[in-house]
Amino acid sequence: FENMGAKLVSEVASKTNDIAGDGTTTATVLTQAIVREGLKNVTAGANPIGIRRGIETAVKVAVDELKSIARPVANKEAIAQVAAVSSRSEKVGEYISEAMEKVGNDGVITIEESRGMETELDVVEGMQFDRGYLSQYMVTDNEKMVADLENPYILITDKKISNIQDILPLLEEVLKTSRPLLIIADDVDGEALPTLVLNKIRGTFNVVAVKAPGFGDRRKAMLEDIAILTGATVITEDLGLELKDANMAALGQAAKVTVDKDSTVLVEGAGDADAIANRVNVIKSQLVSTTSEFDREKLQER
């Protein structure tokens, strides 16, 4: 029973954090108080069903009262005040309020350990996923070990590219434009990877290859996210497409792509704004309807 109770409290705290992003301690304290007083009354002979109904009634009254006295955080200054109290730092509060102002309601804010001594705010307008370049020889900045692609075309496929002949006609078409190419694929190996690297080193062709993010059905969904963001068509058997069918019309575009050894950032994709907005709404609705903690976490990442 102790293990069952511990799991119950853990679930309460987890759900509170998912909904509010905070309040786990308060939720745990309230749960403990409800359990303690509930057991006391049951032991004294009270009807458990009656206690439950009483708790539900009390919760509604308490929530209504809290809503009536709550003050909406409606501006940057108010956000800074709340963040400063939580972080115990006015400076951190200012950074958080500035970040929230820039990314909006649909933006994601993450905190990472700085490589230097200063706190910095970095805003990325686009999409980021956790896959880096397949070869360090694809970098454009040897000091920072990153590959920066300006105005690149983007090939997206859930297939493995092993034979360079499969994409050679497409590469020749892209080469004519003098623009770089980002390849997002299940994998790039065999003769294909060294051929791409050799052309990159020679300066013939600026190309970066990364593995597709995620696994299974989540990979398919994330590739479709990227395709909608960039205006690309995913080269997949699900659509009856082969690599040899890929043409310029199937390629996506972005204002800039930055790839390091661990991640890829797509900035200002050329996808249709309405299609992107619809995709965001679909993800939001899935986030509301899912009952899986794992699925909820992955949807929040998207």
Short mmCIF file of N, CA and C in Angstrom, two decimals, residues 123-274:
data_model
loop_
_atom_site.label_atom_id
_atom_site.label_comp_id
_atom_site.label_asym_id
_atom_site.label_seq_id
_atom_site.Cartn_x
_atom_site.Cartn_y
_atom_site.Cartn_z
N VAL A 123 17.97 33.45 -29.21
CA VAL A 123 16.64 33.18 -29.77
C VAL A 123 16.79 32.52 -31.14
N VAL A 124 16.17 31.35 -31.28
CA VAL A 124 16.21 30.61 -32.54
C VAL A 124 14.82 30.60 -33.14
N GLU A 125 14.66 31.24 -34.30
CA GLU A 125 13.36 31.28 -34.97
C GLU A 125 13.33 30.18 -36.02
N GLY A 126 12.77 29.08 -35.66
CA GLY A 126 12.72 27.96 -36.59
C GLY A 126 12.49 26.66 -35.84
N MET A 127 13.32 25.67 -36.16
CA MET A 127 13.13 24.34 -35.58
C MET A 127 14.49 23.73 -35.28
N GLN A 128 14.56 23.01 -34.18
CA GLN A 128 15.80 22.34 -33.82
C GLN A 128 15.51 20.88 -33.52
N PHE A 129 16.39 19.98 -33.98
CA PHE A 129 16.25 18.57 -33.60
C PHE A 129 17.63 17.99 -33.28
N ASP A 130 17.63 16.93 -32.50
CA ASP A 130 18.88 16.39 -31.95
C ASP A 130 19.55 15.39 -32.87
N ARG A 131 20.06 15.88 -33.97
CA ARG A 131 20.89 15.08 -34.87
C ARG A 131 21.96 15.99 -35.47
N GLY A 132 23.22 15.55 -35.43
CA GLY A 132 24.31 16.36 -35.96
C GLY A 132 24.85 15.80 -37.26
N TYR A 133 25.89 16.44 -37.79
CA TYR A 133 26.45 16.02 -39.08
C TYR A 133 27.05 14.61 -38.98
N LEU A 134 27.01 13.90 -40.10
CA LEU A 134 27.52 12.53 -40.16
C LEU A 134 29.03 12.48 -40.35
N SER A 135 29.62 13.60 -40.73
CA SER A 135 31.07 13.67 -40.87
C SER A 135 31.55 15.06 -40.47
N GLN A 136 32.60 15.10 -39.66
CA GLN A 136 33.13 16.39 -39.24
C GLN A 136 33.76 17.17 -40.40
N TYR A 137 34.03 16.47 -41.51
CA TYR A 137 34.61 17.14 -42.68
C TYR A 137 33.58 17.97 -43.43
N MET A 138 32.34 17.94 -42.96
CA MET A 138 31.29 18.74 -43.59
C MET A 138 31.16 20.13 -42.97
N VAL A 139 31.93 20.42 -41.92
CA VAL A 139 31.81 21.71 -41.24
C VAL A 139 32.32 22.83 -42.14
N THR A 140 31.78 24.02 -41.92
CA THR A 140 32.24 25.21 -42.64
C THR A 140 33.07 26.12 -41.75
N ASP A 141 32.99 25.89 -40.44
CA ASP A 141 33.77 26.67 -39.46
C ASP A 141 34.56 25.68 -38.61
N ASN A 142 35.85 25.55 -38.91
CA ASN A 142 36.68 24.57 -38.21
C ASN A 142 36.96 24.95 -36.77
N GLU A 143 36.85 26.23 -36.45
CA GLU A 143 37.10 26.67 -35.08
C GLU A 143 35.92 26.30 -34.18
N LYS A 144 34.71 26.59 -34.65
CA LYS A 144 33.51 26.28 -33.86
C LYS A 144 33.00 24.87 -34.14
N MET A 145 33.53 24.23 -35.17
CA MET A 145 33.10 22.89 -35.59
C MET A 145 31.59 22.85 -35.86
N VAL A 146 31.13 23.81 -36.65
CA VAL A 146 29.73 23.85 -37.08
C VAL A 146 29.69 24.02 -38.60
N ALA A 147 28.58 23.61 -39.17
CA ALA A 147 28.34 23.81 -40.60
C ALA A 147 27.20 24.80 -40.76
N ASP A 148 27.49 25.94 -41.34
CA ASP A 148 26.47 26.96 -41.60
C ASP A 148 26.12 26.96 -43.08
N LEU A 149 24.86 26.74 -43.37
CA LEU A 149 24.39 26.72 -44.76
C LEU A 149 23.45 27.90 -44.97
N GLU A 150 23.80 28.78 -45.88
CA GLU A 150 22.97 29.94 -46.19
C GLU A 150 22.05 29.63 -47.36
N ASN A 151 20.75 29.82 -47.15
CA ASN A 151 19.75 29.62 -48.20
C ASN A 151 19.87 28.25 -48.87
N PRO A 152 19.90 27.17 -48.07
CA PRO A 152 20.10 25.84 -48.65
C PRO A 152 18.81 25.20 -49.17
N TYR A 153 18.99 24.25 -50.07
CA TYR A 153 17.92 23.32 -50.41
C TYR A 153 17.96 22.19 -49.38
N ILE A 154 16.82 21.53 -49.18
CA ILE A 154 16.75 20.49 -48.15
C ILE A 154 16.06 19.25 -48.71
N LEU A 155 16.79 18.14 -48.72
CA LEU A 155 16.25 16.85 -49.15
C LEU A 155 15.86 16.06 -47.90
N ILE A 156 14.61 15.58 -47.86
CA ILE A 156 14.12 14.84 -46.70
C ILE A 156 13.64 13.47 -47.15
N THR A 157 14.18 12.43 -46.53
CA THR A 157 13.76 11.07 -46.86
C THR A 157 13.91 10.15 -45.65
N ASP A 158 13.06 9.13 -45.60
CA ASP A 158 13.18 8.14 -44.53
C ASP A 158 13.97 6.93 -45.00
N LYS A 159 14.63 7.08 -46.15
CA LYS A 159 15.41 5.98 -46.73
C LYS A 159 16.89 6.13 -46.41
N LYS A 160 17.62 5.03 -46.50
CA LYS A 160 19.07 5.05 -46.35
C LYS A 160 19.69 5.31 -47.72
N ILE A 161 20.64 6.23 -47.76
CA ILE A 161 21.34 6.55 -49.00
C ILE A 161 22.72 5.89 -48.97
N SER A 162 22.89 4.84 -49.74
CA SER A 162 24.17 4.12 -49.80
C SER A 162 24.83 4.27 -51.16
N ASN A 163 24.01 4.38 -52.20
CA ASN A 163 24.51 4.48 -53.57
C ASN A 163 24.35 5.92 -54.06
N ILE A 164 25.45 6.58 -54.34
CA ILE A 164 25.40 7.98 -54.76
C ILE A 164 24.63 8.15 -56.06
N GLN A 165 24.56 7.09 -56.86
CA GLN A 165 23.83 7.16 -58.13
C GLN A 165 22.34 7.43 -57.93
N ASP A 166 21.83 7.05 -56.75
CA ASP A 166 20.40 7.25 -56.47
C ASP A 166 20.02 8.72 -56.44
N ILE A 167 20.98 9.57 -56.03
CA ILE A 167 20.66 11.01 -55.92
C ILE A 167 21.53 11.86 -56.84
N LEU A 168 22.33 11.23 -57.68
CA LEU A 168 23.25 11.99 -58.55
C LEU A 168 22.53 12.98 -59.46
N PRO A 169 21.43 12.60 -60.14
CA PRO A 169 20.74 13.58 -60.98
C PRO A 169 20.27 14.80 -60.18
N LEU A 170 19.80 14.56 -58.96
CA LEU A 170 19.35 15.67 -58.12
C LEU A 170 20.53 16.54 -57.71
N LEU A 171 21.65 15.92 -57.34
CA LEU A 171 22.84 16.68 -56.95
C LEU A 171 23.31 17.58 -58.09
N GLU A 172 23.24 17.07 -59.30
CA GLU A 172 23.67 17.85 -60.46
C GLU A 172 22.77 19.07 -60.67
N GLU A 173 21.47 18.90 -60.41
CA GLU A 173 20.53 20.02 -60.55
C GLU A 173 20.79 21.07 -59.47
N VAL A 174 21.04 20.62 -58.25
CA VAL A 174 21.33 21.56 -57.15
C VAL A 174 22.64 22.29 -57.42
N LEU A 175 23.63 21.56 -57.93
CA LEU A 175 24.94 22.14 -58.22
C LEU A 175 24.83 23.32 -59.19
N LYS A 176 23.90 23.23 -60.13
CA LYS A 176 23.71 24.30 -61.11
C LYS A 176 23.26 25.60 -60.45
N THR A 177 22.63 25.50 -59.28
CA THR A 177 22.12 26.70 -58.60
C THR A 177 23.17 27.36 -57.73
N SER A 178 24.29 26.66 -57.48
CA SER A 178 25.37 27.15 -56.61
C SER A 178 24.91 27.35 -55.17
N ARG A 179 23.86 26.64 -54.80
CA ARG A 179 23.37 26.72 -53.42
C ARG A 179 23.71 25.44 -52.66
N PRO A 180 23.88 25.53 -51.34
CA PRO A 180 24.20 24.34 -50.55
C PRO A 180 23.00 23.41 -50.40
N LEU A 181 23.28 22.20 -49.90
CA LEU A 181 22.23 21.20 -49.74
C LEU A 181 22.34 20.54 -48.37
N LEU A 182 21.21 20.43 -47.69
CA LEU A 182 21.12 19.66 -46.45
C LEU A 182 20.36 18.38 -46.76
N ILE A 183 20.95 17.24 -46.41
CA ILE A 183 20.30 15.95 -46.61
C ILE A 183 19.90 15.39 -45.25
N ILE A 184 18.60 15.14 -45.08
CA ILE A 184 18.08 14.51 -43.87
C ILE A 184 17.57 13.14 -44.29
N ALA A 185 18.25 12.08 -43.84
CA ALA A 185 17.92 10.73 -44.28
C ALA A 185 18.01 9.75 -43.12
N ASP A 186 17.48 8.54 -43.35
CA ASP A 186 17.60 7.49 -42.34
C ASP A 186 19.07 7.27 -42.02
N ASP A 187 19.91 7.30 -43.04
CA ASP A 187 21.36 7.22 -42.87
C ASP A 187 22.00 7.49 -44.23
N VAL A 188 23.26 7.88 -44.20
CA VAL A 188 24.04 8.03 -45.43
C VAL A 188 25.33 7.25 -45.21
N ASP A 189 25.52 6.16 -45.95
CA ASP A 189 26.70 5.33 -45.74
C ASP A 189 27.19 4.77 -47.08
N GLY A 190 27.91 3.65 -47.03
CA GLY A 190 28.42 3.07 -48.27
C GLY A 190 29.32 4.04 -49.01
N GLU A 191 29.19 4.08 -50.33
CA GLU A 191 30.00 4.99 -51.14
C GLU A 191 29.46 6.42 -51.10
N ALA A 192 28.21 6.58 -50.69
CA ALA A 192 27.57 7.89 -50.74
C ALA A 192 28.23 8.90 -49.82
N LEU A 193 28.49 8.51 -48.56
CA LEU A 193 29.05 9.46 -47.60
C LEU A 193 30.45 9.94 -48.00
N PRO A 194 31.41 9.04 -48.28
CA PRO A 194 32.73 9.54 -48.68
C PRO A 194 32.71 10.36 -49.97
N THR A 195 31.78 10.05 -50.88
CA THR A 195 31.68 10.83 -52.12
C THR A 195 31.23 12.25 -51.82
N LEU A 196 30.24 12.39 -50.94
CA LEU A 196 29.77 13.72 -50.55
C LEU A 196 30.87 14.50 -49.83
N VAL A 197 31.58 13.81 -48.93
CA VAL A 197 32.65 14.46 -48.17
C VAL A 197 33.77 14.92 -49.10
N LEU A 198 34.14 14.08 -50.05
CA LEU A 198 35.22 14.42 -50.98
C LEU A 198 34.86 15.66 -51.81
N ASN A 199 33.62 15.72 -52.28
CA ASN A 199 33.19 16.89 -53.05
C ASN A 199 33.13 18.14 -52.19
N LYS A 200 32.78 17.96 -50.91
CA LYS A 200 32.77 19.10 -49.99
C LYS A 200 34.20 19.62 -49.77
N ILE A 201 35.15 18.73 -49.53
CA ILE A 201 36.53 19.12 -49.28
C ILE A 201 37.13 19.81 -50.51
N ARG A 202 36.81 19.31 -51.69
CA ARG A 202 37.32 19.90 -52.93
C ARG A 202 36.68 21.24 -53.26
N GLY A 203 35.58 21.55 -52.57
CA GLY A 203 34.89 22.81 -52.85
C GLY A 203 33.95 22.72 -54.02
N THR A 204 33.72 21.50 -54.49
CA THR A 204 32.80 21.30 -55.63
C THR A 204 31.36 21.54 -55.22
N PHE A 205 31.06 21.12 -54.00
CA PHE A 205 29.66 21.08 -53.59
C PHE A 205 29.58 21.23 -52.08
N ASN A 206 28.77 22.18 -51.59
CA ASN A 206 28.61 22.38 -50.15
C ASN A 206 27.40 21.59 -49.67
N VAL A 207 27.64 20.48 -49.03
CA VAL A 207 26.55 19.60 -48.60
C VAL A 207 26.81 19.10 -47.18
N VAL A 208 25.73 18.97 -46.42
CA VAL A 208 25.79 18.41 -45.07
C VAL A 208 24.71 17.34 -44.95
N ALA A 209 25.08 16.19 -44.41
CA ALA A 209 24.12 15.09 -44.23
C ALA A 209 23.92 14.82 -42.75
N VAL A 210 22.67 14.63 -42.34
CA VAL A 210 22.34 14.29 -40.95
C VAL A 210 21.33 13.16 -40.95
N LYS A 211 21.32 12.42 -39.86
CA LYS A 211 20.31 11.37 -39.72
C LYS A 211 18.97 11.98 -39.35
N ALA A 212 17.91 11.33 -39.78
CA ALA A 212 16.55 11.79 -39.44
C ALA A 212 16.33 11.64 -37.94
N PRO A 213 15.63 12.59 -37.33
CA PRO A 213 15.38 12.52 -35.88
C PRO A 213 14.31 11.50 -35.54
N GLY A 214 14.33 11.02 -34.29
CA GLY A 214 13.29 10.13 -33.80
C GLY A 214 13.40 8.72 -34.34
N PHE A 215 12.39 7.92 -33.98
CA PHE A 215 12.33 6.52 -34.40
C PHE A 215 10.89 6.14 -34.72
N GLY A 216 10.72 5.18 -35.63
CA GLY A 216 9.39 4.64 -35.92
C GLY A 216 8.40 5.70 -36.37
N ASP A 217 7.19 5.63 -35.80
CA ASP A 217 6.13 6.56 -36.19
C ASP A 217 6.48 8.00 -35.82
N ARG A 218 7.22 8.18 -34.73
CA ARG A 218 7.60 9.53 -34.33
C ARG A 218 8.56 10.14 -35.36
N ARG A 219 9.42 9.30 -35.94
CA ARG A 219 10.32 9.79 -36.99
C ARG A 219 9.50 10.28 -38.19
N LYS A 220 8.50 9.50 -38.59
CA LYS A 220 7.67 9.91 -39.72
C LYS A 220 7.00 11.25 -39.44
N ALA A 221 6.50 11.41 -38.21
CA ALA A 221 5.82 12.66 -37.85
C ALA A 221 6.79 13.83 -37.86
N MET A 222 8.00 13.62 -37.34
CA MET A 222 8.97 14.72 -37.29
C MET A 222 9.48 15.09 -38.68
N LEU A 223 9.64 14.09 -39.55
CA LEU A 223 10.04 14.40 -40.93
C LEU A 223 8.96 15.20 -41.64
N GLU A 224 7.70 14.88 -41.34
CA GLU A 224 6.60 15.65 -41.92
C GLU A 224 6.58 17.07 -41.36
N ASP A 225 6.91 17.22 -40.06
CA ASP A 225 7.04 18.56 -39.47
C ASP A 225 8.05 19.39 -40.25
N ILE A 226 9.23 18.79 -40.47
CA ILE A 226 10.31 19.49 -41.17
C ILE A 226 9.89 19.82 -42.60
N ALA A 227 9.21 18.88 -43.24
CA ALA A 227 8.76 19.09 -44.62
C ALA A 227 7.79 20.26 -44.71
N ILE A 228 6.85 20.32 -43.78
CA ILE A 228 5.87 21.41 -43.78
C ILE A 228 6.55 22.74 -43.50
N LEU A 229 7.50 22.74 -42.57
CA LEU A 229 8.23 23.97 -42.22
C LEU A 229 9.02 24.51 -43.41
N THR A 230 9.60 23.62 -44.20
CA THR A 230 10.49 24.04 -45.28
C THR A 230 9.87 24.00 -46.67
N GLY A 231 8.65 23.46 -46.77
CA GLY A 231 8.00 23.36 -48.07
C GLY A 231 8.49 22.19 -48.90
N ALA A 232 8.98 21.15 -48.24
CA ALA A 232 9.52 19.98 -48.95
C ALA A 232 8.47 18.87 -49.05
N THR A 233 8.80 17.85 -49.82
CA THR A 233 8.03 16.61 -49.88
C THR A 233 8.92 15.50 -49.36
N VAL A 234 8.44 14.73 -48.40
CA VAL A 234 9.23 13.63 -47.86
C VAL A 234 9.30 12.51 -48.89
N ILE A 235 10.51 12.10 -49.23
CA ILE A 235 10.70 10.98 -50.17
C ILE A 235 10.55 9.69 -49.37
N THR A 236 9.39 9.07 -49.48
CA THR A 236 9.08 7.89 -48.68
C THR A 236 8.21 6.93 -49.48
N GLU A 237 8.34 5.65 -49.18
CA GLU A 237 7.51 4.65 -49.85
C GLU A 237 6.04 4.82 -49.50
N ASP A 238 5.76 5.45 -48.36
CA ASP A 238 4.37 5.70 -47.97
C ASP A 238 3.65 6.53 -49.02
N LEU A 239 4.42 7.36 -49.74
CA LEU A 239 3.85 8.20 -50.81
C LEU A 239 4.16 7.62 -52.18
N GLY A 240 4.75 6.41 -52.19
CA GLY A 240 5.09 5.78 -53.46
C GLY A 240 6.29 6.42 -54.13
N LEU A 241 7.18 7.05 -53.35
CA LEU A 241 8.32 7.76 -53.91
C LEU A 241 9.63 7.03 -53.63
N GLU A 242 10.51 7.03 -54.61
CA GLU A 242 11.86 6.49 -54.48
C GLU A 242 12.87 7.63 -54.59
N LEU A 243 14.09 7.38 -54.14
CA LEU A 243 15.12 8.42 -54.20
C LEU A 243 15.35 8.90 -55.63
N LYS A 244 15.27 7.99 -56.58
CA LYS A 244 15.47 8.37 -57.98
C LYS A 244 14.37 9.29 -58.49
N ASP A 245 13.23 9.34 -57.76
CA ASP A 245 12.13 10.22 -58.16
C ASP A 245 12.30 11.65 -57.65
N ALA A 246 13.26 11.85 -56.74
CA ALA A 246 13.44 13.17 -56.13
C ALA A 246 13.86 14.20 -57.17
N ASN A 247 13.20 15.34 -57.16
CA ASN A 247 13.56 16.43 -58.07
C ASN A 247 13.57 17.74 -57.30
N MET A 248 13.86 18.83 -57.97
CA MET A 248 13.98 20.13 -57.31
C MET A 248 12.68 20.53 -56.63
N ALA A 249 11.55 20.14 -57.21
CA ALA A 249 10.26 20.51 -56.64
C ALA A 249 10.03 19.83 -55.29
N ALA A 250 10.71 18.71 -55.04
CA ALA A 250 10.53 17.98 -53.78
C ALA A 250 11.39 18.54 -52.65
N LEU A 251 12.32 19.42 -53.00
CA LEU A 251 13.24 19.96 -52.00
C LEU A 251 12.63 21.11 -51.21
N GLY A 252 12.94 21.16 -49.93
CA GLY A 252 12.54 22.28 -49.10
C GLY A 252 13.62 23.35 -49.12
N GLN A 253 13.33 24.48 -48.47
CA GLN A 253 14.29 25.57 -48.41
C GLN A 253 14.21 26.25 -47.04
N ALA A 254 15.29 26.90 -46.66
CA ALA A 254 15.32 27.67 -45.42
C ALA A 254 16.30 28.82 -45.59
N ALA A 255 16.13 29.86 -44.79
CA ALA A 255 17.04 31.00 -44.89
C ALA A 255 18.44 30.60 -44.41
N LYS A 256 18.48 29.73 -43.38
CA LYS A 256 19.77 29.31 -42.84
C LYS A 256 19.62 28.00 -42.09
N VAL A 257 20.64 27.18 -42.16
CA VAL A 257 20.70 25.94 -41.39
C VAL A 257 22.05 25.88 -40.70
N THR A 258 22.03 25.57 -39.40
CA THR A 258 23.27 25.42 -38.64
C THR A 258 23.31 24.02 -38.06
N VAL A 259 24.40 23.30 -38.32
CA VAL A 259 24.54 21.92 -37.86
C VAL A 259 25.84 21.78 -37.07
N ASP A 260 25.73 21.24 -35.85
CA ASP A 260 26.94 20.89 -35.11
C ASP A 260 26.96 19.38 -34.92
N LYS A 261 27.81 18.88 -34.04
CA LYS A 261 27.94 17.43 -33.92
C LYS A 261 26.73 16.78 -33.25
N ASP A 262 25.88 17.58 -32.59
CA ASP A 262 24.75 17.02 -31.85
C ASP A 262 23.38 17.47 -32.33
N SER A 263 23.29 18.58 -33.03
CA SER A 263 21.97 19.12 -33.36
C SER A 263 21.95 19.86 -34.68
N THR A 264 20.73 20.05 -35.18
CA THR A 264 20.49 20.78 -36.43
C THR A 264 19.42 21.84 -36.19
N VAL A 265 19.69 23.06 -36.61
CA VAL A 265 18.74 24.17 -36.45
C VAL A 265 18.35 24.70 -37.82
N LEU A 266 17.04 24.72 -38.07
CA LEU A 266 16.50 25.25 -39.33
C LEU A 266 15.87 26.60 -39.04
N VAL A 267 16.30 27.63 -39.74
CA VAL A 267 15.81 28.99 -39.49
C VAL A 267 15.04 29.50 -40.70
N GLU A 268 13.83 30.00 -40.43
CA GLU A 268 12.98 30.62 -41.46
C GLU A 268 12.75 29.68 -42.65
N GLY A 269 12.06 28.59 -42.36
CA GLY A 269 11.71 27.66 -43.43
C GLY A 269 10.77 28.31 -44.43
N ALA A 270 10.81 27.81 -45.67
CA ALA A 270 10.03 28.43 -46.75
C ALA A 270 8.65 27.79 -46.92
N GLY A 271 8.18 27.06 -45.91
CA GLY A 271 6.88 26.42 -46.01
C GLY A 271 5.73 27.40 -45.96
N ASP A 272 4.55 26.94 -46.37
CA ASP A 272 3.35 27.77 -46.37
C ASP A 272 2.93 28.09 -44.94
N ALA A 273 2.68 29.36 -44.66
CA ALA A 273 2.36 29.81 -43.30
C ALA A 273 1.10 29.14 -42.76
N ASP A 274 0.08 29.00 -43.60
CA ASP A 274 -1.16 28.36 -43.16
C ASP A 274 -0.94 26.88 -42.84
#
